[in-house]
Coordinates of C-alpha atoms in Angstrom, one line a residue:
Chain A
X290 CA 16.4 208.4 37.5
X291 CA 18.2 206.2 39.9
X292 CA 20.4 203.7 38.2
X293 CA 20.4 200.1 39.4
X294 CA 23.7 198.5 40.4
X295 CA 23.3 195.8 37.7
X296 CA 23.0 198.5 35.0
X297 CA 25.9 200.3 36.4
X298 CA 28.0 197.3 36.3
X299 CA 26.9 196.3 32.8
X300 CA 27.8 199.7 31.4
X301 CA 31.3 199.4 32.8
X302 CA 31.7 195.9 31.5
X303 CA 30.5 197.1 28.1
X304 CA 32.7 200.1 28.0
X305 CA 35.7 198.0 29.0
X306 CA 35.2 195.8 26.1
X307 CA 35.9 198.8 23.9
X308 CA 39.3 199.5 25.4
X309 CA 41.9 198.7 22.7
X310 CA 44.7 197.5 25.0
X311 CA 48.4 198.1 24.7
X312 CA 49.9 197.2 21.2
X313 CA 52.5 194.5 20.8
X314 CA 55.9 195.7 21.6
X315 CA 59.1 194.1 20.4
X316 CA 60.9 195.3 23.4
X317 CA 58.4 193.7 25.7
X318 CA 58.8 190.5 23.8
X319 CA 62.6 190.6 24.0
X320 CA 62.4 191.1 27.7
X321 CA 60.1 188.1 28.1
X322 CA 62.2 186.0 25.7
X323 CA 65.3 186.7 27.8
X324 CA 63.5 185.8 30.9
X325 CA 62.4 182.5 29.3
X326 CA 66.0 181.8 28.3
X327 CA 67.2 182.5 31.8
X328 CA 64.5 180.2 33.1
X329 CA 65.6 177.5 30.8
X330 CA 69.3 177.9 31.8
X331 CA 68.3 177.5 35.4
X332 CA 66.6 174.3 34.6
X333 CA 69.6 173.1 32.7
X334 CA 71.9 174.1 35.6
X335 CA 69.9 171.6 37.6
X336 CA 71.1 168.9 35.1
X337 CA 74.8 169.6 35.7
X338 CA 75.0 168.3 39.2
X339 CA 73.3 165.2 38.0
X340 CA 75.2 164.5 34.8
X341 CA 78.8 165.6 35.8
X342 CA 79.0 163.1 38.6
X343 CA 77.8 160.4 36.3
X344 CA 80.4 161.3 33.8
X345 CA 83.0 161.4 36.6
X346 CA 81.9 157.8 37.7
X347 CA 82.1 156.7 34.1
X348 CA 85.6 158.2 33.6
X349 CA 86.8 157.0 37.0
X350 CA 85.5 153.4 36.1
X351 CA 87.2 153.5 32.8
X352 CA 90.4 154.7 34.4
X353 CA 90.2 151.9 36.9
X354 CA 89.5 149.1 34.3
X355 CA 92.2 150.6 32.0
X356 CA 94.6 150.3 34.8
X357 CA 93.7 146.7 35.5
X358 CA 93.9 146.0 31.8
X359 CA 97.3 147.6 31.6
X360 CA 98.6 145.7 34.5
X361 CA 97.4 142.4 33.0
X362 CA 98.9 143.3 29.7
X363 CA 102.2 144.1 31.3
X364 CA 102.2 140.8 33.1
X365 CA 101.4 139.0 29.9
X366 CA 104.2 140.6 27.9
X367 CA 106.5 140.2 30.8
X368 CA 106.0 136.4 30.5
X369 CA 108.1 135.9 27.5
X370 CA 109.1 132.6 26.1
X371 CA 111.9 132.2 23.5
X372 CA 114.0 129.5 22.0
X373 CA 117.6 130.3 21.3
X374 CA 119.9 128.1 19.2
X375 CA 123.4 128.5 20.6
X376 CA 125.1 125.7 19.0
X377 CA 124.0 123.3 16.4
X378 CA 123.8 120.6 18.9
X379 CA 122.2 122.6 21.7
X380 CA 118.8 124.3 22.0
X381 CA 118.0 126.5 24.9
X382 CA 114.3 127.0 25.7
X383 CA 113.8 129.9 28.1
X384 CA 110.7 131.1 29.9
X385 CA 110.9 134.3 32.0
X386 CA 108.1 135.4 34.2
X387 CA 108.1 138.8 36.0
X388 CA 105.7 138.6 39.0
X389 CA 105.7 141.9 41.0
X390 CA 109.4 142.3 42.0
X391 CA 110.5 138.7 41.5
X392 CA 111.8 137.3 38.4
X393 CA 111.3 133.6 37.6
X394 CA 113.3 132.1 34.8
X395 CA 113.0 128.6 33.5
X396 CA 115.7 127.4 31.1
X397 CA 115.8 124.1 29.2
X398 CA 118.8 122.8 27.4
X399 CA 118.0 120.5 24.5
X400 CA 120.2 118.6 22.1
X401 CA 118.8 118.0 18.7
X402 CA 118.5 114.4 19.4
X403 CA 116.4 115.1 22.5
X404 CA 114.4 117.7 20.7
X405 CA 113.6 115.1 18.0
X406 CA 112.6 112.7 20.7
X407 CA 110.3 115.4 22.3
X408 CA 108.8 116.1 19.0
X409 CA 108.1 112.4 18.3
X410 CA 106.5 112.0 21.8
X411 CA 102.9 113.1 22.3
X412 CA 103.7 114.4 25.7
X413 CA 105.9 117.4 25.9
X414 CA 108.6 118.0 28.5
X415 CA 107.3 119.1 31.9
X416 CA 109.1 122.3 31.4
X417 CA 107.1 123.4 28.4
X418 CA 104.0 121.9 29.9
X419 CA 104.4 123.9 33.1
X420 CA 102.4 127.2 32.6
X421 CA 104.3 130.3 33.5
X422 CA 101.7 131.2 36.0
X423 CA 102.6 128.2 38.0
X424 CA 106.2 129.2 38.2
X425 CA 105.9 131.6 41.1
X426 CA 104.7 128.7 43.3
X427 CA 108.1 127.2 42.9
X428 CA 110.0 130.3 43.9
X429 CA 112.0 130.3 47.0
X430 CA 112.4 133.9 47.7
X431 CA 112.4 137.3 46.1
X432 CA 115.4 138.2 44.2
X433 CA 116.0 134.6 43.1
X434 CA 116.0 133.4 39.5
X435 CA 114.5 130.0 39.3
X436 CA 116.0 128.0 36.5
X437 CA 115.1 124.5 35.5
X438 CA 117.1 122.1 33.4
X439 CA 115.8 119.1 31.7
X440 CA 117.1 116.4 29.6
X441 CA 120.7 117.3 30.2
X442 CA 122.6 114.2 29.3
X443 CA 124.9 112.9 31.8
X444 CA 128.5 113.5 31.4
X445 CA 127.9 116.4 29.1
X446 CA 127.8 119.5 31.3
X447 CA 129.9 121.2 28.8
X448 CA 126.9 121.4 26.5
X449 CA 125.9 124.6 28.3
X450 CA 127.4 127.3 26.3
X451 CA 129.3 130.1 27.6
X452 CA 127.6 132.5 25.3
X453 CA 124.2 131.9 27.0
X454 CA 122.8 135.3 28.0
X455 CA 122.4 134.3 31.6
X456 CA 125.9 133.2 31.8
X457 CA 126.7 135.5 34.7
X458 CA 124.2 133.8 36.9
X459 CA 124.6 130.4 35.2
X460 CA 128.3 130.2 35.6
X461 CA 128.1 131.2 39.2
X462 CA 125.4 128.9 40.2
X463 CA 124.4 126.2 37.8
X464 CA 127.8 124.9 37.1
X465 CA 128.5 124.3 40.8
X466 CA 125.7 121.9 40.8
X467 CA 127.7 118.9 41.6
X468 CA 124.8 116.8 42.5
X469 CA 123.7 117.2 38.9
X470 CA 127.1 117.0 37.1
X471 CA 128.6 114.3 39.2
X472 CA 125.8 112.0 39.3
X473 CA 126.6 108.9 37.4
X474 CA 124.4 107.5 34.7
X475 CA 121.5 105.5 35.9
X476 CA 121.4 107.3 39.3
X477 CA 117.9 108.0 40.6
X478 CA 118.5 111.8 40.3
X479 CA 119.8 111.6 36.8
X480 CA 117.7 113.9 34.6
X481 CA 115.9 112.3 31.8
X482 CA 114.0 113.9 28.9
X483 CA 110.8 113.5 30.9
X484 CA 112.2 115.1 34.0
X485 CA 112.8 118.6 35.0
X486 CA 115.4 119.9 37.4
X487 CA 114.8 123.3 39.0
X488 CA 117.8 125.5 39.9
X489 CA 117.4 128.5 42.1
X490 CA 119.9 131.1 41.1
X491 CA 120.3 134.6 42.3
X492 CA 118.7 137.4 40.4
X493 CA 120.3 139.6 38.0
X494 CA 121.6 142.4 40.0
X495 CA 120.8 144.8 37.2
X496 CA 117.1 143.9 37.6
X497 CA 116.7 143.5 41.3
X498 CA 117.5 146.0 44.0
X499 CA 118.9 145.8 46.5
X500 CA 121.3 143.0 45.5
X501 CA 121.2 139.9 47.5
X502 CA 123.8 137.4 48.3
X503 CA 123.7 134.4 45.9
X504 CA 121.9 131.6 47.5
X505 CA 123.4 128.2 47.4
X506 CA 122.1 126.4 44.4
X507 CA 119.6 123.8 45.1
X508 CA 118.6 120.9 42.9
X509 CA 115.1 119.8 43.0
X510 CA 113.6 117.0 41.1
X511 CA 110.1 118.0 40.4
X512 CA 109.0 114.6 39.5
X513 CA 109.1 113.8 43.2
X514 CA 106.3 116.4 43.7
X515 CA 107.8 117.5 46.9
X516 CA 106.8 121.1 47.8
X517 CA 109.8 123.3 48.1
X518 CA 110.0 125.1 51.4
X519 CA 110.1 128.8 51.1
X520 CA 113.3 130.3 52.3
X521 CA 113.4 133.3 54.6
X522 CA 114.1 136.6 52.8
X523 CA 117.7 137.5 52.8
X524 CA 116.9 140.9 54.4
X525 CA 114.6 141.7 57.2
X526 CA 111.8 144.1 56.7
X527 CA 112.6 147.4 58.2
X528 CA 109.8 149.8 59.5
X529 CA 110.2 153.5 59.0
X530 CA 110.2 155.6 62.2
X531 CA 106.8 156.6 63.6
X532 CA 107.3 160.3 63.2
X533 CA 108.0 160.8 59.5
X534 CA 107.5 164.3 58.0
X535 CA 107.7 164.4 54.3
X536 CA 106.4 162.9 51.1
X537 CA 104.1 165.8 50.2
X538 CA 101.5 165.4 47.6
X539 CA 99.4 167.9 45.7
X540 CA 96.4 167.3 43.5
X541 CA 92.8 168.0 42.4
X542 CA 89.5 166.7 43.7
X543 CA 85.9 166.6 42.5
X544 CA 82.9 166.3 44.7
X545 CA 79.3 165.2 44.5
X546 CA 77.3 165.9 47.6
X547 CA 73.8 165.5 48.8
X548 CA 72.6 168.3 51.2
X549 CA 71.2 167.0 54.4
X550 CA 68.5 169.5 55.0
X551 CA 65.3 169.0 57.1
X552 CA 62.3 168.3 54.9
X553 CA 64.5 168.3 51.8
X554 CA 62.7 167.7 48.6
X555 CA 65.8 167.5 46.4
X556 CA 69.3 168.8 46.2
X557 CA 72.8 168.3 45.0
X558 CA 76.2 169.8 45.5
X559 CA 78.9 169.7 42.9
X560 CA 82.4 171.0 43.4
X561 CA 86.0 170.8 42.6
X562 CA 89.1 172.0 44.4
X563 CA 92.8 171.6 45.1
X564 CA 94.2 169.7 47.9
X565 CA 97.6 168.9 49.4
X566 CA 98.8 166.6 52.1
X567 CA 101.9 165.5 53.8
X568 CA 103.0 162.4 55.8
X569 CA 103.4 163.4 59.5
X570 CA 103.8 159.9 61.0
X571 CA 103.7 156.3 59.9
X572 CA 100.5 155.8 57.9
X573 CA 99.2 159.3 58.9
X574 CA 98.7 162.2 56.5
X575 CA 97.7 165.7 57.3
X576 CA 95.9 167.5 54.4
X577 CA 94.2 170.7 53.4
X578 CA 91.7 171.5 50.6
X579 CA 90.2 174.5 49.1
X580 CA 87.2 173.9 46.9
X581 CA 84.5 175.7 45.0
X582 CA 81.1 174.2 45.3
X583 CA 77.7 175.0 43.8
X584 CA 74.5 173.6 45.0
X585 CA 70.9 173.4 44.1
X586 CA 68.4 172.5 46.7
X587 CA 64.6 172.5 47.4
X588 CA 63.0 172.1 50.8
X589 CA 59.8 172.7 52.7
X590 CA 61.5 173.8 55.9
X591 CA 62.4 177.5 56.4
X592 CA 63.9 177.3 59.8
X593 CA 67.4 176.9 58.5
X594 CA 66.8 180.0 56.3
X595 CA 65.6 182.0 59.3
X596 CA 68.7 180.9 61.1
X597 CA 70.7 182.4 58.2
X598 CA 68.8 185.7 58.5
X599 CA 67.0 185.2 55.2
X600 CA 63.7 187.0 55.3
X601 CA 60.8 184.7 54.6
X602 CA 58.1 186.5 52.5
X603 CA 54.6 186.4 53.9
X604 CA 51.9 186.8 51.3
X605 CA 49.3 186.5 53.9
X606 CA 45.7 185.1 53.8
X607 CA 45.4 181.4 53.2
X608 CA 48.7 181.1 51.4
X609 CA 51.0 178.5 52.7
X610 CA 54.7 177.8 51.7
X611 CA 54.9 174.8 49.4
X612 CA 58.6 174.9 49.2
X613 CA 61.7 177.0 48.6
X614 CA 64.2 176.5 46.1
X615 CA 67.5 177.8 44.9
X616 CA 69.1 176.7 41.6
X617 CA 72.5 178.1 42.2
X618 CA 74.2 178.4 45.5
X619 CA 77.9 179.1 45.0
X620 CA 80.4 178.7 47.9
X621 CA 84.0 178.2 48.8
X622 CA 85.1 175.6 51.3
X623 CA 88.2 175.3 53.3
X624 CA 89.0 171.9 54.9
X625 CA 91.7 170.5 57.1
X626 CA 91.9 166.7 57.6
X627 CA 93.9 164.0 59.1
X628 CA 93.8 160.5 57.6
X629 CA 95.2 157.1 58.7
X630 CA 96.2 154.8 55.9
X631 CA 95.5 151.2 56.6
X632 CA 98.6 149.2 55.7
X633 CA 97.5 146.4 53.5
X634 CA 99.4 144.4 50.9
X635 CA 97.0 145.5 48.1
X636 CA 97.1 147.7 45.1
X637 CA 94.4 149.8 46.9
X638 CA 95.2 151.4 50.2
X639 CA 92.2 152.0 52.4
X640 CA 92.1 154.9 54.7
X641 CA 89.8 156.7 57.2
X642 CA 90.0 160.2 58.4
X643 CA 88.4 163.2 60.1
X644 CA 88.6 166.9 59.7
X645 CA 86.9 170.2 59.8
X646 CA 85.5 172.3 57.0
X647 CA 84.4 176.0 56.9
X648 CA 82.1 177.3 54.1
X649 CA 81.7 180.8 52.7
X650 CA 78.5 181.0 50.8
X651 CA 78.3 183.7 48.2
X652 CA 75.1 185.7 47.5
X653 CA 72.4 183.6 45.9
X654 CA 68.8 183.9 45.0
X655 CA 66.0 181.8 46.7
X656 CA 62.5 181.3 45.2
X657 CA 59.6 180.8 47.4
X658 CA 56.5 179.1 46.1
X659 CA 53.3 179.7 48.0
X660 CA 49.9 178.2 47.4
X661 CA 46.4 179.2 48.5
X662 CA 44.7 176.1 49.7
X663 CA 41.2 177.6 49.1
X664 CA 41.5 178.6 45.5
X665 CA 44.8 176.9 44.5
X666 CA 46.3 180.2 43.5
X667 CA 50.1 180.1 43.4
X668 CA 52.4 182.9 44.6
X669 CA 56.0 183.0 43.5
X670 CA 58.3 185.3 45.5
X671 CA 62.0 185.7 45.1
X672 CA 64.5 186.7 47.8
X673 CA 68.2 186.8 48.1
X674 CA 70.9 186.0 50.5
X675 CA 74.2 187.7 51.3
X676 CA 77.6 186.2 51.6
X677 CA 78.3 184.5 54.8
X678 CA 81.0 182.3 56.4
X679 CA 79.7 179.9 58.9
X680 CA 81.4 178.0 61.7
X681 CA 83.5 175.1 60.8
X682 CA 81.7 171.8 60.6
X683 CA 83.1 168.4 61.5
X684 CA 83.8 165.9 58.8
X685 CA 84.3 162.1 58.7
X686 CA 85.8 160.4 55.7
X687 CA 86.7 157.0 54.4
X688 CA 88.2 156.0 51.1
X689 CA 90.8 154.2 49.2
X690 CA 93.7 155.0 47.0
X691 CA 95.6 153.3 44.3
X692 CA 98.9 154.1 42.6
X693 CA 98.4 154.8 38.9
X694 CA 102.0 155.5 38.3
X695 CA 105.2 156.0 40.4
X696 CA 104.1 159.5 41.5
X697 CA 100.4 159.5 40.6
X698 CA 97.6 158.3 42.9
X699 CA 93.9 158.0 42.3
X700 CA 91.5 158.1 45.2
X701 CA 87.8 157.6 45.9
X702 CA 86.3 158.6 49.2
X703 CA 83.1 159.1 50.9
X704 CA 82.4 161.9 53.5
X705 CA 79.8 163.0 56.0
X706 CA 79.8 166.7 56.9
X707 CA 77.8 167.8 59.9
X708 CA 77.6 171.4 61.3
X709 CA 77.4 171.5 65.0
X710 CA 76.9 175.2 65.5
X711 CA 73.7 176.9 66.3
X712 CA 73.4 178.3 62.8
X713 CA 74.8 175.8 60.4
X714 CA 75.0 176.9 56.7
X715 CA 73.0 175.3 54.0
X716 CA 76.1 173.4 52.9
X717 CA 77.4 172.4 56.3
X718 CA 75.3 169.3 56.4
X719 CA 75.9 166.9 53.6
X720 CA 77.3 163.6 52.5
X721 CA 78.7 162.5 49.3
X722 CA 81.6 161.2 47.2
X723 CA 84.9 162.7 46.2
X724 CA 87.5 161.5 43.7
X725 CA 91.0 162.8 43.7
X726 CA 94.2 162.7 41.6
X727 CA 97.3 163.3 43.6
X728 CA 100.9 163.8 42.5
X729 CA 103.5 162.7 45.0
X730 CA 106.8 164.6 45.0
Chain B
X80 CA 43.6 186.5 16.6
X81 CA 44.4 182.9 15.5
X82 CA 41.9 180.5 14.1
X83 CA 41.2 177.2 16.0
X84 CA 43.8 175.2 13.9
X85 CA 46.5 177.8 14.2
X86 CA 45.8 178.1 17.9
X87 CA 46.3 174.4 18.4
X88 CA 49.5 174.5 16.5
X89 CA 50.8 177.3 18.5
X90 CA 49.9 175.7 21.8
X91 CA 51.6 172.5 20.6
X92 CA 54.7 174.5 19.7
X93 CA 54.6 176.3 23.2
X94 CA 54.4 173.0 25.0
X95 CA 57.7 172.1 23.2
X96 CA 59.3 175.4 24.1
X97 CA 59.3 176.6 20.5
X98 CA 60.2 180.3 20.8
X99 CA 58.5 181.1 17.5
X100 CA 55.3 179.7 18.6
X101 CA 55.5 181.5 21.8
X102 CA 56.0 184.7 19.9
X103 CA 52.9 184.1 17.8
X104 CA 50.9 183.4 20.9
X105 CA 52.2 186.6 22.5
X106 CA 51.5 188.7 19.5
X107 CA 47.9 187.4 19.2
X108 CA 46.9 187.8 22.8
X109 CA 49.0 190.7 24.1
X110 CA 46.5 193.5 23.6
X111 CA 43.6 191.4 24.9
X112 CA 45.6 190.5 28.0
X113 CA 46.8 194.0 28.5
X114 CA 43.1 195.2 28.8
X115 CA 42.6 192.7 31.6
X116 CA 45.7 193.8 33.4
X117 CA 44.9 197.5 33.0
X118 CA 41.7 197.1 34.9
X119 CA 43.5 195.6 37.9
X120 CA 46.4 197.9 38.1
X121 CA 46.9 201.6 38.8
X122 CA 49.3 202.6 36.0
X123 CA 50.5 201.4 32.7
X124 CA 53.8 200.2 33.9
X125 CA 52.2 198.0 36.5
X126 CA 49.8 196.6 33.8
X127 CA 52.8 195.9 31.6
X128 CA 54.6 194.0 34.2
X129 CA 51.4 192.0 34.9
X130 CA 51.2 191.1 31.3
X131 CA 54.7 190.0 31.2
X132 CA 54.4 187.9 34.4
X133 CA 51.2 186.4 33.0
X134 CA 52.6 185.4 29.7
X135 CA 55.7 184.0 31.6
X136 CA 53.4 181.8 33.6
X137 CA 51.5 180.8 30.5
X138 CA 54.7 179.7 28.8
X139 CA 56.1 177.9 31.8
X140 CA 53.0 176.2 32.9
X141 CA 51.2 175.6 29.6
X142 CA 51.5 171.9 30.3
X143 CA 48.8 172.4 32.9
X144 CA 46.3 173.6 30.3
X145 CA 44.1 170.6 29.9
X146 CA 41.6 171.7 27.4
X147 CA 38.7 171.6 29.8
X148 CA 38.4 175.4 29.4
X149 CA 38.8 177.3 26.2
X150 CA 42.3 178.7 25.8
X151 CA 41.1 182.2 26.1
X152 CA 39.3 181.5 29.4
X153 CA 42.4 179.7 30.7
X154 CA 44.6 182.7 29.7
X155 CA 42.2 185.1 31.2
X156 CA 42.3 183.2 34.4
X157 CA 46.1 183.2 34.4
X158 CA 46.1 187.0 33.9
X159 CA 43.6 187.6 36.6
X160 CA 45.4 185.4 39.0
X161 CA 48.6 187.2 38.2
X162 CA 47.0 190.5 38.8
X163 CA 45.5 189.4 42.0
X164 CA 48.9 188.0 43.1
X165 CA 50.3 191.5 42.5
X166 CA 47.5 193.1 44.3
X167 CA 48.1 190.9 47.2
X168 CA 51.7 191.8 47.3
X169 CA 51.3 195.6 46.9
X170 CA 48.3 195.8 49.2
X171 CA 48.4 193.1 51.7
X172 CA 45.9 194.8 54.0
X173 CA 42.6 195.9 52.6
X174 CA 42.0 199.5 52.2
X175 CA 40.0 201.0 55.1
X176 CA 39.5 204.4 53.5
X177 CA 36.3 205.8 54.5
X178 CA 34.5 208.5 52.6
X179 CA 33.3 211.5 54.2
X180 CA 29.8 211.3 52.8
X181 CA 28.4 207.8 52.5
X182 CA 25.2 208.3 50.7
X183 CA 24.0 207.1 47.4
X184 CA 25.0 209.5 44.6
X185 CA 22.4 210.0 41.9
X186 CA 24.1 209.5 38.5
X187 CA 22.2 210.2 35.3
X188 CA 22.5 207.2 33.0
X189 CA 23.5 209.5 30.2
X190 CA 26.5 210.5 32.1
X191 CA 27.8 207.0 32.3
X192 CA 26.7 205.9 28.8
X193 CA 28.3 209.0 27.2
X194 CA 31.5 208.6 29.2
X195 CA 34.6 207.6 27.3
X196 CA 35.8 203.9 28.0
X197 CA 39.2 205.2 28.8
X198 CA 37.8 207.6 31.3
X199 CA 35.8 204.9 33.1
X200 CA 39.0 202.7 33.1
X201 CA 40.7 205.7 34.6
X202 CA 38.1 205.9 37.3
X203 CA 38.3 202.3 38.2
X204 CA 42.1 202.5 38.4
X205 CA 41.7 205.3 40.9
X206 CA 39.9 203.0 43.3
X207 CA 41.8 201.5 46.3
X208 CA 43.2 198.1 45.3
X209 CA 40.7 196.1 47.3
X210 CA 37.8 197.9 45.9
X211 CA 39.2 197.8 42.3
X212 CA 39.8 194.1 42.4
X213 CA 36.4 193.3 44.0
X214 CA 34.6 195.6 41.5
X215 CA 36.4 194.1 38.5
X216 CA 35.8 190.5 39.6
X217 CA 32.2 191.0 40.2
X218 CA 31.0 193.6 37.6
X219 CA 33.3 192.7 34.7
X220 CA 34.3 189.1 35.2
X221 CA 31.1 188.0 36.6
X222 CA 32.3 186.0 39.5
X223 CA 30.1 185.1 42.5
X224 CA 30.7 186.6 46.0
X225 CA 32.0 183.3 47.4
X226 CA 34.4 182.9 44.5
X227 CA 35.7 186.4 44.9
X228 CA 36.1 185.8 48.7
X229 CA 38.1 182.8 47.9
X230 CA 40.3 184.5 45.4
X231 CA 41.1 187.4 47.5
X232 CA 41.2 185.5 50.8
X233 CA 38.6 187.6 52.5
X234 CA 35.1 187.0 53.8
X235 CA 32.0 187.2 51.7
X236 CA 30.9 190.1 53.9
X237 CA 34.1 192.0 53.0
X238 CA 33.5 191.3 49.3
X239 CA 30.0 192.8 49.5
X240 CA 31.2 195.7 51.5
X241 CA 34.1 196.4 49.2
X242 CA 31.8 196.1 46.2
X243 CA 29.3 198.6 47.6
X244 CA 32.1 201.0 48.5
X245 CA 33.6 200.7 45.1
X246 CA 30.4 201.5 43.4
X247 CA 29.8 204.4 45.7
X248 CA 33.3 205.7 45.0
X249 CA 32.8 205.5 41.3
X250 CA 29.5 207.3 41.5
X251 CA 31.1 210.0 43.6
X252 CA 33.7 210.5 40.9
X253 CA 31.1 210.5 38.2
X254 CA 29.0 212.9 40.0
X255 CA 32.0 215.3 40.1
X256 CA 32.4 214.8 36.4
X257 CA 28.7 215.5 35.9
X258 CA 29.0 218.7 37.9
X259 CA 32.0 219.8 35.9
X260 CA 30.1 219.1 32.7
X261 CA 27.1 221.1 34.0
X262 CA 29.4 224.0 34.7
X263 CA 31.0 223.8 31.4
X264 CA 27.5 223.8 29.8
X265 CA 26.5 227.0 31.5

């Protein structure tokens, strides 16, 4: 009897339903479990390039604002105000303001009678009413202590005690203020309790460097509201020679980059390295950097992979490549750059630069995702790449640096890397941000 | 096997990446999935790899399971697709093996009915990959010609041809077995 095809097929189907199948194996489950763990780690690795730069930005921002806060705190504490009783009949009211490298000091001598008068008056003396922040506007030049006297009674210059802490400057400058001391009572320039006289006296040589010659004391009655002309600095600014080799620095850098691939779907580069630079000319620095980078990227274009001799799998049929992806592309980079620091009178020094960078990419795995557009079947194929060092790529940079401490610099910079060779590496085209911390010897 | 409530709990756990839930699912469906994979592969190791790959896809893409199919049907689809992917990788070009004698073999129904299930599975696994996949998809899974053509990325004519040749080949092998049994009976 000839069997029909349908019957033939049904018997096979029926028989196959009786096949028991392979029993559960703990070994197989362990293998699958490990594979799942690895898959999870790969996904987590993707988070690292996203989270770390955010943390870096957060830390950098905190550092910046902490620095600003510390500077402000320093300025606040530097502006001290104190009252010293030298003799029973004399009160010295002193205000000192440190503004950058200039010291402003305002001293008021009061006799108890005057002090009582002040207390009884609703308005205070101009000295005490003058905010410390306004004092720098009265300064004449760096290295000069600005002292103001008020309410010094005529004919009583001896009231200024020799034991006053600023005696060194005071004796040398305030005493030879003949205009003040020799002015008869009732003269228009005679200080009164409501008036303030400002003396410019040389800075304490222990505070200021280099020492400057004592300037001639000047007496100004601030009640006339006449602006004080600024005096020329005692010393001229001297420029360093153009060719200056020295001032080496060494430090660390962190990087967040975005790969610039054709048809890129996503990607990020995270890295860190060490760098050093040295001044080679006025405002020019030559630097070198070695860094380790790891990247993750996803793209639809395979041309760049073919240029890197990475074999593209071909599942055939109606399968087309949806994308390729790598979660972990490790690489070492070597860069040489030259920067020009723009001289500005600011706490931040901007700079621009250019350089070259070569990359050695270590072996990494690539996953290709294919899809059949007819039946939506997906094909997942893995491939790997070998270590390779590409031709150097050109790099443009711009950034700014600020001095955290005497020898410590913090910098932020942006960069654009572009490989010009025929076979640029996967990391040879990117842009991003770097932060650096440098120690200057 | 899990009842409906347990299965829903397990699927919910798998969606959260709960390893315990994944283990329960794996334990419950491993044997059932391995039968599917055994039919589409040529040796036990290949079938084991297909099962592992299939469950890996199930666990990583379980979010795509929408509930329009029963979970068993979805799992079966994933396993078959995994096997077909493997077939596509291992045998990119369809077998063009021709048999020396292309004529309909006469098989006694008793020979087939009395045959052991494992023996029939063994015969199917001896088929060339294209025939094996086509025969399984049509005879066992019940897909239409056009569906099979889409799944295997071949024409409907190729499906029919491969199916016919698969049956012919199986009948040849069964005929040899029938002759051996006849000799053994004498």
